[in-house]
Coordinates of C-alpha atoms in Angstrom, one line a residue:
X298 CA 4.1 -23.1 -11.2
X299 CA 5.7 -25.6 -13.5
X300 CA 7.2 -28.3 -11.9
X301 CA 8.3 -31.0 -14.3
X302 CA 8.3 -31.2 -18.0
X303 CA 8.8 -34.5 -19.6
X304 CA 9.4 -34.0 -23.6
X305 CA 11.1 -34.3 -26.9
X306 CA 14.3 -32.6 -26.6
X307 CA 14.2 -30.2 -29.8
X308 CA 18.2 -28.7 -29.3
X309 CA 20.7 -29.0 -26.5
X310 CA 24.0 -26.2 -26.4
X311 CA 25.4 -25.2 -23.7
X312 CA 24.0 -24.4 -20.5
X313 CA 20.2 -24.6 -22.5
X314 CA 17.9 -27.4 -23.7
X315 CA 14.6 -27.0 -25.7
X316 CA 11.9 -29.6 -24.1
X317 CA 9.0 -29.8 -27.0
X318 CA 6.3 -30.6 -24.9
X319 CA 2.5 -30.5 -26.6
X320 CA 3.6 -28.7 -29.9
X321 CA 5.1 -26.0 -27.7
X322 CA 9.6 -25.6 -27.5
X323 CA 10.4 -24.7 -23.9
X324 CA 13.8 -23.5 -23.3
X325 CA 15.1 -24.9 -20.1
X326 CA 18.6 -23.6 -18.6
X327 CA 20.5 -26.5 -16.8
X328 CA 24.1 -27.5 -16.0
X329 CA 26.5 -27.9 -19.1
X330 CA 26.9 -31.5 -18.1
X331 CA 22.9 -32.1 -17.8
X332 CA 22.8 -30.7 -21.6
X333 CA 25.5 -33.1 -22.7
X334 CA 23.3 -35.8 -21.2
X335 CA 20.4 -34.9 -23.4
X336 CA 21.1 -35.9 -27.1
X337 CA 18.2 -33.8 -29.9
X338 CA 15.7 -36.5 -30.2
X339 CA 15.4 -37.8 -27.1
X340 CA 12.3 -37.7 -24.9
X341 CA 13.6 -36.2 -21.4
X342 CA 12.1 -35.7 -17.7
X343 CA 13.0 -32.2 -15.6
X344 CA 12.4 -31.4 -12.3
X345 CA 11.8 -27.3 -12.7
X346 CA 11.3 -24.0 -11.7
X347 CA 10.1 -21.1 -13.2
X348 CA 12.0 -17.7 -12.0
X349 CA 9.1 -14.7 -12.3
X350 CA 11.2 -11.6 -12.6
X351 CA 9.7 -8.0 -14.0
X352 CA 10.7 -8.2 -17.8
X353 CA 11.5 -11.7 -17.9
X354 CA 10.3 -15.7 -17.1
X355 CA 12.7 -18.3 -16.9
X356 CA 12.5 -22.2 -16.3
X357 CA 15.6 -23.8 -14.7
X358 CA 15.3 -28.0 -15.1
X359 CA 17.3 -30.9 -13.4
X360 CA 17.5 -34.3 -13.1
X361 CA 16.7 -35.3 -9.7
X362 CA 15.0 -33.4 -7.2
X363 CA 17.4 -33.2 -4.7
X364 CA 18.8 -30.7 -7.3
X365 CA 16.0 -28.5 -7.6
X366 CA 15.9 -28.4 -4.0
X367 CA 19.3 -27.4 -3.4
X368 CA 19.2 -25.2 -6.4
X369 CA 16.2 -23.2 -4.3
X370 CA 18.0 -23.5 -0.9
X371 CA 21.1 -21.6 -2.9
X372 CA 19.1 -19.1 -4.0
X373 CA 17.9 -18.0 -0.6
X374 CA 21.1 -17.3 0.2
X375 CA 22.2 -13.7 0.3
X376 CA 24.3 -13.0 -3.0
X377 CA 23.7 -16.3 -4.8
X378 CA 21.7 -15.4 -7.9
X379 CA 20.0 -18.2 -9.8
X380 CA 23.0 -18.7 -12.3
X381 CA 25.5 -18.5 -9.5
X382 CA 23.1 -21.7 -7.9
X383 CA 22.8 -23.6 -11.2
X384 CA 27.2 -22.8 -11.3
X385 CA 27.3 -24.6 -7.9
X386 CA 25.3 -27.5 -9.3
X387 CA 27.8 -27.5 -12.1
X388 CA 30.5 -28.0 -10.5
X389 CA 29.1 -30.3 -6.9
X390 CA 26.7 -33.5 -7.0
X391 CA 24.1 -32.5 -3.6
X392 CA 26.1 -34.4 -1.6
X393 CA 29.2 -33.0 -2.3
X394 CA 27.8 -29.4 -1.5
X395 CA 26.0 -31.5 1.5
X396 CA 29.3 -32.4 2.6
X397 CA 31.5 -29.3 2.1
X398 CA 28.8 -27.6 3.8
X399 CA 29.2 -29.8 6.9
X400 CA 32.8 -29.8 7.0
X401 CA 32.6 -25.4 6.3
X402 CA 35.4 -26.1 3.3
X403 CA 34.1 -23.1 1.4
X404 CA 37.0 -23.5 -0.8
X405 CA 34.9 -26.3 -2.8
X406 CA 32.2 -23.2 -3.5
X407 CA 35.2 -20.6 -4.3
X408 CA 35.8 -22.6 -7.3
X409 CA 32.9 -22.0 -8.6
X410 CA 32.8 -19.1 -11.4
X411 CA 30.6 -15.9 -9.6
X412 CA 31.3 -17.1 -6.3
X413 CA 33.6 -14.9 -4.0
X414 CA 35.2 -15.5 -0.8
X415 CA 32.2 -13.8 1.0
X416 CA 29.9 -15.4 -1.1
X417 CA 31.2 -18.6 -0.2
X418 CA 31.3 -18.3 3.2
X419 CA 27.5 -17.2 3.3
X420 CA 26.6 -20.1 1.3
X421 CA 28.5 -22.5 4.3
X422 CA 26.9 -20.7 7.4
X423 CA 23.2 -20.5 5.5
X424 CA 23.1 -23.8 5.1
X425 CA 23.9 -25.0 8.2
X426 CA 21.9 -28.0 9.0
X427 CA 19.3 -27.6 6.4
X428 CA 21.3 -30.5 4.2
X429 CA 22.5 -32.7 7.2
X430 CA 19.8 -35.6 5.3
X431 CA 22.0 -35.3 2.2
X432 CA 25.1 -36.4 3.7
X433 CA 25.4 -40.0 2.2
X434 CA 27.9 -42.2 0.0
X435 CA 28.3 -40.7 -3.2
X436 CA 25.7 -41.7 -5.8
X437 CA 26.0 -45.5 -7.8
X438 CA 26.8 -43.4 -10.8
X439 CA 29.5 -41.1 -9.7
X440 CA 31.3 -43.8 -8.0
X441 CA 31.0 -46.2 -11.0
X442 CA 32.7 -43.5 -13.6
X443 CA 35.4 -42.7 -11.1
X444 CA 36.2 -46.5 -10.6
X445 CA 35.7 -47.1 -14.5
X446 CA 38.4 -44.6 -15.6
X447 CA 41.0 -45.6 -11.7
X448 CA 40.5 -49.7 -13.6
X449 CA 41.6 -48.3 -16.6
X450 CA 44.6 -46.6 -15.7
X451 CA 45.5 -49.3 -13.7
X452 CA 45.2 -51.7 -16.4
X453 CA 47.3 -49.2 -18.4
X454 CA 50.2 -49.5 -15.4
X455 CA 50.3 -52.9 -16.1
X456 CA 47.9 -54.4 -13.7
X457 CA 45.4 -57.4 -14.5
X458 CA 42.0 -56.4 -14.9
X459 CA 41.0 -59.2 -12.0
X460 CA 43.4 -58.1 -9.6
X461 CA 42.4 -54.1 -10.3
X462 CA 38.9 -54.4 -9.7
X463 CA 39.1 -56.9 -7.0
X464 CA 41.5 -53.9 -4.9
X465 CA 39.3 -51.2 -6.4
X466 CA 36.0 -52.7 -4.9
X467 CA 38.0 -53.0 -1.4
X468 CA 38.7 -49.0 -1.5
X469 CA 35.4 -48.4 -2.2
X470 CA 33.7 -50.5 0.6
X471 CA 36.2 -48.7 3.0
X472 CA 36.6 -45.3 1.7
X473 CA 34.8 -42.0 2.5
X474 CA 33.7 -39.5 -0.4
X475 CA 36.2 -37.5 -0.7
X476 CA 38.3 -40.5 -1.9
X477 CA 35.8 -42.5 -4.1
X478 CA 34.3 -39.6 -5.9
X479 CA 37.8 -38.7 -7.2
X480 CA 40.1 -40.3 -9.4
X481 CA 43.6 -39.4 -8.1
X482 CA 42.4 -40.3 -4.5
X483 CA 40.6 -43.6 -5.5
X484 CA 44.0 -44.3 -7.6
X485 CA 46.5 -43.8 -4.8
X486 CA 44.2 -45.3 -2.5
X487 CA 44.0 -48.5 -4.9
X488 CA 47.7 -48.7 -5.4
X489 CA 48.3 -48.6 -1.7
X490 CA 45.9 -51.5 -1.2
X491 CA 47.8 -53.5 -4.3
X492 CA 50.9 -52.9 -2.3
X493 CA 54.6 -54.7 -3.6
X494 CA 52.9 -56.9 -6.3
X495 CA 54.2 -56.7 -9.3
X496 CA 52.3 -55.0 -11.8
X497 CA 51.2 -57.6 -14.7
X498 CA 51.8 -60.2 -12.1
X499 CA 48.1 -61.4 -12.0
X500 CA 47.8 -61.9 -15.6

């Protein structure tokens, strides 16, 4: 079983990366947004697995492994193929799937290209406590980008940058996820907290 590959990354399209690892070009399918991450050139790490089918071997590579985890917890359920699992992980950070699971939104799966309403619903009642541990804050990064572009806009409204990022870091100490993962929630949110002031005021 190959587990992790740690390499030059020889080409990156798509939903595919090339890992050159000891003279040998591995292709490695991953999320579109873990491909963008990986410019030609680069030496990148993978947590993988390698799919064994009849006429065919595959490796599937992320970047934590919480994601290969949930990516083999999808799989087990009935009707979730490996692409359908890697489309989850497109589209939801582990706690977000942690999260929609708990709360049985399977509407957060039914966007999800390949998923169906059955499907979806499987995918909430198969993994049913198995991701309890993963419910947590959202990850540093995720909330960082959604607070970088919420500071921006508000900058763009007229706000001082001091005054933005002093509400902004209020929300986020008092918010749940499903506000500081997402930037029209973290934006209302913020301009609740700023309240009558007048935009500019603080400048």
């Amino acid at each position: 079983m190959i587990s992790s590959l740690r390499g030059s990354v020889a080409a990156a399209s798509g939903s595919t990366v090339v890992l050159e690892v000891g003279g040998v070009g591995l292709k490695v399918s991953v999320t579109p947004q873990q491909a963008l991450s990986m410019p030609v050139g680069t030496v990148a790490h993978l947590f993988t697995t390698l799919i064994v089918r009849e006429d065919d071997l595959a490796l599937f590579g992320f970047a934590t492994a919480d994601e290969l985890e949930i990516f083999d917890l999808l799989r087990g359920v009935t009707g979730v193929g490996p692409k359908s699992a890697l489309g989850v992980l497109g589209h939801l950070t582990p706690s977000q799937i942690a999260t929609a699971v708990a709360s049985e939104d399977d509407a957060a799966f039914r966007r999800v290209s390949g998923i169906g309403p059955k499907t979806a619903k499987l995918i909430v009642v198969q993994l049913t406590g198995k991701l309890d541990i993963r419910i947590q804050a959202p990850s540093v990064t995720a909330a960082s980008t959604t607070a970088t572009d919420v500071l921006i806009a508000l900058i763009g409204l007229g706000w001082s940058e001091r005054d933005a990022q002093t509400a902004i870091d209020h929300v986020l100490d008092e918010a749940d996820a499903s506000v500081t993962t997402a930037v029209p929630a973290l934006l209302r949110a913020t301009l609740t907290r700023l309240g009558p002031q007048r935009a500019g005021a603080g400048r």
